[in-house]
Short mmCIF file of C-alpha atoms in Angstrom, two decimals:
data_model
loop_
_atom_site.label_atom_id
_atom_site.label_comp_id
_atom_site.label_asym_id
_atom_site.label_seq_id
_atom_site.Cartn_x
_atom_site.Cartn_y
_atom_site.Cartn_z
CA UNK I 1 -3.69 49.66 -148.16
CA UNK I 2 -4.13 49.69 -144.39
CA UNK I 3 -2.62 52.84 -142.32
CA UNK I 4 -1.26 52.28 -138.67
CA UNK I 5 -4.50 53.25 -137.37
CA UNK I 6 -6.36 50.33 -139.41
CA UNK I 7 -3.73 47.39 -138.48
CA UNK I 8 -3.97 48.26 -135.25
CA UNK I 9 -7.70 47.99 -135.16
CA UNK I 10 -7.96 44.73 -137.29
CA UNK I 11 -5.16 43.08 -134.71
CA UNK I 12 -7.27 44.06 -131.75
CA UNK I 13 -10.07 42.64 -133.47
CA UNK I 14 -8.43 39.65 -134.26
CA UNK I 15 -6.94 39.41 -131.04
CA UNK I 16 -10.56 39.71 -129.23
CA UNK I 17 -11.32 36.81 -131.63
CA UNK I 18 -8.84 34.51 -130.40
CA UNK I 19 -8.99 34.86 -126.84
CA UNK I 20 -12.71 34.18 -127.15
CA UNK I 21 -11.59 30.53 -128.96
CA UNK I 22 -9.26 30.21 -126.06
CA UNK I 23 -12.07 31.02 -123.45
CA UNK I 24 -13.95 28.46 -125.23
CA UNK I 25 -11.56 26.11 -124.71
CA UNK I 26 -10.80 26.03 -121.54
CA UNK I 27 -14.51 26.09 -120.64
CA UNK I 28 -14.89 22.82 -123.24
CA UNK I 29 -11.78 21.33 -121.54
CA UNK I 30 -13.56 22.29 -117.37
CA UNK I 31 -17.19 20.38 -118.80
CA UNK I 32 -15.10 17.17 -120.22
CA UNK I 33 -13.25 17.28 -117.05
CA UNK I 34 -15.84 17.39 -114.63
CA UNK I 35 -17.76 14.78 -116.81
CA UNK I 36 -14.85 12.22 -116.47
CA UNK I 37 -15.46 12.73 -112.11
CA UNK I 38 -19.32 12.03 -112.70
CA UNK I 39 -18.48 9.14 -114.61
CA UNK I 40 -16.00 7.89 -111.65
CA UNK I 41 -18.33 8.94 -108.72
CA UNK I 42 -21.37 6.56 -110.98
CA UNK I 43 -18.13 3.39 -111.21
CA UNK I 44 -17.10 3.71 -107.72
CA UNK I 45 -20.83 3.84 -105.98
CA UNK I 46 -20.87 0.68 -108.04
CA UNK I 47 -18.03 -1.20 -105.40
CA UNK I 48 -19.88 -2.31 -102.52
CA UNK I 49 -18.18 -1.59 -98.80
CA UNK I 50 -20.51 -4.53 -97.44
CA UNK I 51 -23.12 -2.12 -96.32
CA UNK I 52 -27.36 -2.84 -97.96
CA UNK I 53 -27.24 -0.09 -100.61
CA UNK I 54 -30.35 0.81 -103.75
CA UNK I 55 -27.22 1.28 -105.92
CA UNK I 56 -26.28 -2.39 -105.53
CA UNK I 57 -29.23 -3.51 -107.70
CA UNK I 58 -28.51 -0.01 -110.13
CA UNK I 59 -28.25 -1.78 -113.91
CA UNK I 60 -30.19 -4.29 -113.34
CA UNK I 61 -33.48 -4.24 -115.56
CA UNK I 62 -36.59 -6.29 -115.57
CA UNK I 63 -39.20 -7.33 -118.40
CA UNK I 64 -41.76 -5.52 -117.70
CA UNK I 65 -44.28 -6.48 -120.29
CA UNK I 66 -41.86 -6.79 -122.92
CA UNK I 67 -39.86 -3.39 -121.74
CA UNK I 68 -36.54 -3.67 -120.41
CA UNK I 69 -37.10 -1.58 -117.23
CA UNK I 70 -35.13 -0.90 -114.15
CA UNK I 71 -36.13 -3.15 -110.62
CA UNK I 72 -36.76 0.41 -108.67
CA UNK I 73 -39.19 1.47 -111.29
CA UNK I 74 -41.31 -1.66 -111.02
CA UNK I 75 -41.36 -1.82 -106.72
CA UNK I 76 -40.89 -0.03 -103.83
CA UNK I 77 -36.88 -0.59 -102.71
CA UNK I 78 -36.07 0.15 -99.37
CA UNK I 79 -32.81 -0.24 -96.91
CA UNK I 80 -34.33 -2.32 -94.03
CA UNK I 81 -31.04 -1.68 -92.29
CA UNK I 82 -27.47 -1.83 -92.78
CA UNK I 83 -27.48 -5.88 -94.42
CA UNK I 84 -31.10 -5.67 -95.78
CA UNK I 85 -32.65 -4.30 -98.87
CA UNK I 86 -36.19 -5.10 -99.27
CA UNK I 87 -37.78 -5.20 -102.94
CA UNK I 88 -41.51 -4.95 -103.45
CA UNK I 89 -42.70 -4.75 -106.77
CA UNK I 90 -46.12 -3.05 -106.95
CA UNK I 91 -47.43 -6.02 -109.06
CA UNK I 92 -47.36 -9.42 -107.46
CA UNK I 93 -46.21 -11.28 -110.53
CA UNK I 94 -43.38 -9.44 -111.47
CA UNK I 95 -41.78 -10.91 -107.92
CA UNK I 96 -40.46 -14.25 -110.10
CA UNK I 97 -39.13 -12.04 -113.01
CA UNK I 98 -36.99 -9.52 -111.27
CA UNK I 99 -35.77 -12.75 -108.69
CA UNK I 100 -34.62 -14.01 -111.83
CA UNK I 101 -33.09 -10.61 -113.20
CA UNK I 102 -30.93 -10.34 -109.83
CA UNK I 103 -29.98 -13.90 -110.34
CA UNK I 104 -28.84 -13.28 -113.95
CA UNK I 105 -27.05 -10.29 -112.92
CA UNK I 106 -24.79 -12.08 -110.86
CA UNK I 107 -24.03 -9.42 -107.96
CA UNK I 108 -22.67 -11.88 -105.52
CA UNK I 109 -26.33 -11.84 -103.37
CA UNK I 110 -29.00 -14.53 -103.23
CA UNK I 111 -32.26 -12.76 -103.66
CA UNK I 112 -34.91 -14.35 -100.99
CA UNK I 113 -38.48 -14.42 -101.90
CA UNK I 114 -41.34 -15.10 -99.95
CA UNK I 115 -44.17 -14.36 -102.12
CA UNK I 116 -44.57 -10.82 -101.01
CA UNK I 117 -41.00 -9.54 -101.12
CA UNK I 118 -37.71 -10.43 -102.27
CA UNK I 119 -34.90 -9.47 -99.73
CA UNK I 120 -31.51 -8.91 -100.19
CA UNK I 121 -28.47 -9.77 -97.56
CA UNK I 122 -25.80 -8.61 -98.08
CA UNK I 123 -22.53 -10.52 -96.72
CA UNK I 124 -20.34 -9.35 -94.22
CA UNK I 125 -16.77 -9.07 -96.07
CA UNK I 126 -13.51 -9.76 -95.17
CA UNK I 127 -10.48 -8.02 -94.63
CA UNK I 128 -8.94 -9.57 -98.05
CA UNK I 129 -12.41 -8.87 -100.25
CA UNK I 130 -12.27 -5.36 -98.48
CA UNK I 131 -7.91 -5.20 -99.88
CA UNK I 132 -9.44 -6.19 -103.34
CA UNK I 133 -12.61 -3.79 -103.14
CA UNK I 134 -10.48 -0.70 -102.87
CA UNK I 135 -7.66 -2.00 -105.71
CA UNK I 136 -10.68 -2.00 -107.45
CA UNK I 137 -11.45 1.68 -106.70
CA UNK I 138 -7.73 3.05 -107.37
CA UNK I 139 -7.76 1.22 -110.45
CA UNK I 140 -11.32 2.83 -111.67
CA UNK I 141 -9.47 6.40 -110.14
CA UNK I 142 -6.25 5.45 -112.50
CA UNK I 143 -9.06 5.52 -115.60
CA UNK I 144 -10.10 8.92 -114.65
CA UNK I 145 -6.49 10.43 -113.97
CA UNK I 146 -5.61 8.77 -117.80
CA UNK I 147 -8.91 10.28 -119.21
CA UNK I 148 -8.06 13.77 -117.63
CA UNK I 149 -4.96 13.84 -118.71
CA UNK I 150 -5.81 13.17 -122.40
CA UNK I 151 -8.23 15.75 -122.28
CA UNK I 152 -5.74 18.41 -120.86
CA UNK I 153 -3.53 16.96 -123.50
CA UNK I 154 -6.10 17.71 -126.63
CA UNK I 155 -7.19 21.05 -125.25
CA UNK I 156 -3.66 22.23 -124.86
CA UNK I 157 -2.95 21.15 -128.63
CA UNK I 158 -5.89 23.37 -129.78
CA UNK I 159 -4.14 26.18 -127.81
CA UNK I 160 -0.87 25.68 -129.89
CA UNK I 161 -3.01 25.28 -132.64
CA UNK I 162 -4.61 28.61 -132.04
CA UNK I 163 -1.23 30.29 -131.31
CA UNK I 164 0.55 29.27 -134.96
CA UNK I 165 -2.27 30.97 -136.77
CA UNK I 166 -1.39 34.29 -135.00
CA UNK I 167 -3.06 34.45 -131.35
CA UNK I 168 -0.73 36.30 -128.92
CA UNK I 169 1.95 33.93 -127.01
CA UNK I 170 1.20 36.00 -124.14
CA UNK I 171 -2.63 34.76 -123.90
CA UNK I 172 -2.40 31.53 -125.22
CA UNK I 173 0.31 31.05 -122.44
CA UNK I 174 -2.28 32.48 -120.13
CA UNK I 175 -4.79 29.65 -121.31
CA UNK I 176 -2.75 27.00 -121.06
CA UNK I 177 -1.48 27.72 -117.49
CA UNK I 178 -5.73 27.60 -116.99
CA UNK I 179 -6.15 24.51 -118.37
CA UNK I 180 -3.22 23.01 -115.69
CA UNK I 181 -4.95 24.28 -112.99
CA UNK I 182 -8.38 22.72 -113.96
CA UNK I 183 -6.40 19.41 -114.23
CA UNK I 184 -4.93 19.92 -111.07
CA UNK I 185 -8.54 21.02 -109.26
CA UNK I 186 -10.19 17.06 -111.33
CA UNK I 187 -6.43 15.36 -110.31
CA UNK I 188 -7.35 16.25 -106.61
CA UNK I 189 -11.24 15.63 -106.60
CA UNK I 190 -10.33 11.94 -107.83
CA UNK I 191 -7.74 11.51 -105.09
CA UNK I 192 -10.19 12.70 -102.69
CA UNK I 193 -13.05 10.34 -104.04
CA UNK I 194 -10.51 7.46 -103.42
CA UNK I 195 -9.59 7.94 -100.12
CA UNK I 196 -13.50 8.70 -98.99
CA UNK I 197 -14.10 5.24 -100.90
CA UNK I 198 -11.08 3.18 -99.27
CA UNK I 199 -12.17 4.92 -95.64
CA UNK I 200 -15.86 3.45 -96.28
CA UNK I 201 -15.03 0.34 -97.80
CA UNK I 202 -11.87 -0.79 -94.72
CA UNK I 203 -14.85 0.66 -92.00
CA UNK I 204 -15.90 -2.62 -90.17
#
């Protein structure tokens, strides 16, 4: 049977325990957090604001002697200036195969080849493909809100979780006001990656 002195040890113990679960997941719920901004910041590069970017040809692979491989790994890409990307693959006869990639990949751009290069121009857009480009970007920023959300959501439920099978109200309350204010911190960092991304993309 335990004495006073032995309960009190085994509920410190137990209550070191728990609020090491509870660091652990609030740290879990931070890392799946900040991975739902990388994945926005890769979407979002993706929506061009009519300006000659590498990340406009980004996805697009090339058979490369029967390996799928991507176009910047098989030639020298460079921004000519702010309408031109210039594509030079270090072997001559891959210029046909990755003219045809960008073709395939439909991105909206022509690819022009003149037997040494294959440039890329990109169009000047208008003001209503410039409305549509950033509707585009709020609705890829409504994704990462949603996905946020769910994960403050799950995280909070392992909290509760935590607290029925005996961790103190006191700290689990403590974790879950943490948890808020890492959604707040990824809420704000998405807002601010949409308004940087509608400033660049309504810049004429």
């Amino acid at each position: 049977m335990l004495n006073f002195y032995d309960l009190r040890s085994f509920e410190d113990s137990n209550n070191s325990s728990m609020s090491e679960e509870l660091k652990k997941i609030t740290v879990n719920a931070e890392n799946a957090m900040k991975k739902a901004i990388n994945h926005l910041e890769i979407e979002i590069s993706k929506i061009r604001a009519g300006k000659a970017s590498p990340s406009i040809i980004e996805g697009i692979n090339v058979d490369y002697y029967g390996t799928p491989t991507p176009v910047s790994q098989v030639g020298n890409v460079q921004v000519l200036d702010s309408r031109t990307i210039s594509i030079q693959p270090w072997e001559k006869n891959m210029l046909a195969l990755i003219e045809r990639a960008i073709m395939a990949a439909n991105i909206g751009i022509t690819p022009q080849n003149d037997g040494v290069q294959i440039r890329l121009f990109t169009p000047p857009l208008t003001e209503e493909r410039r409305k549509e480009l950033v509707k585009k970007a709020s609705a890829e920023g409504e994704v990462s809100k949603v996905s946020i959300r769910n994960i403050r959501r799950d995280h909070i439920e392992q909290v509760k979780k935590l607290q029925k099978e005996g961790a103190s109200v006191d700290i689990c309350k403590g974790a879950e006001d943490e948890i808020q204010q890492i959604t707040d911190k990824h809420i704000s960092l998405v807002e601010k990656h949409l308004e940087s991304k509608e400033k660049e993309i309504m810049t004429i």
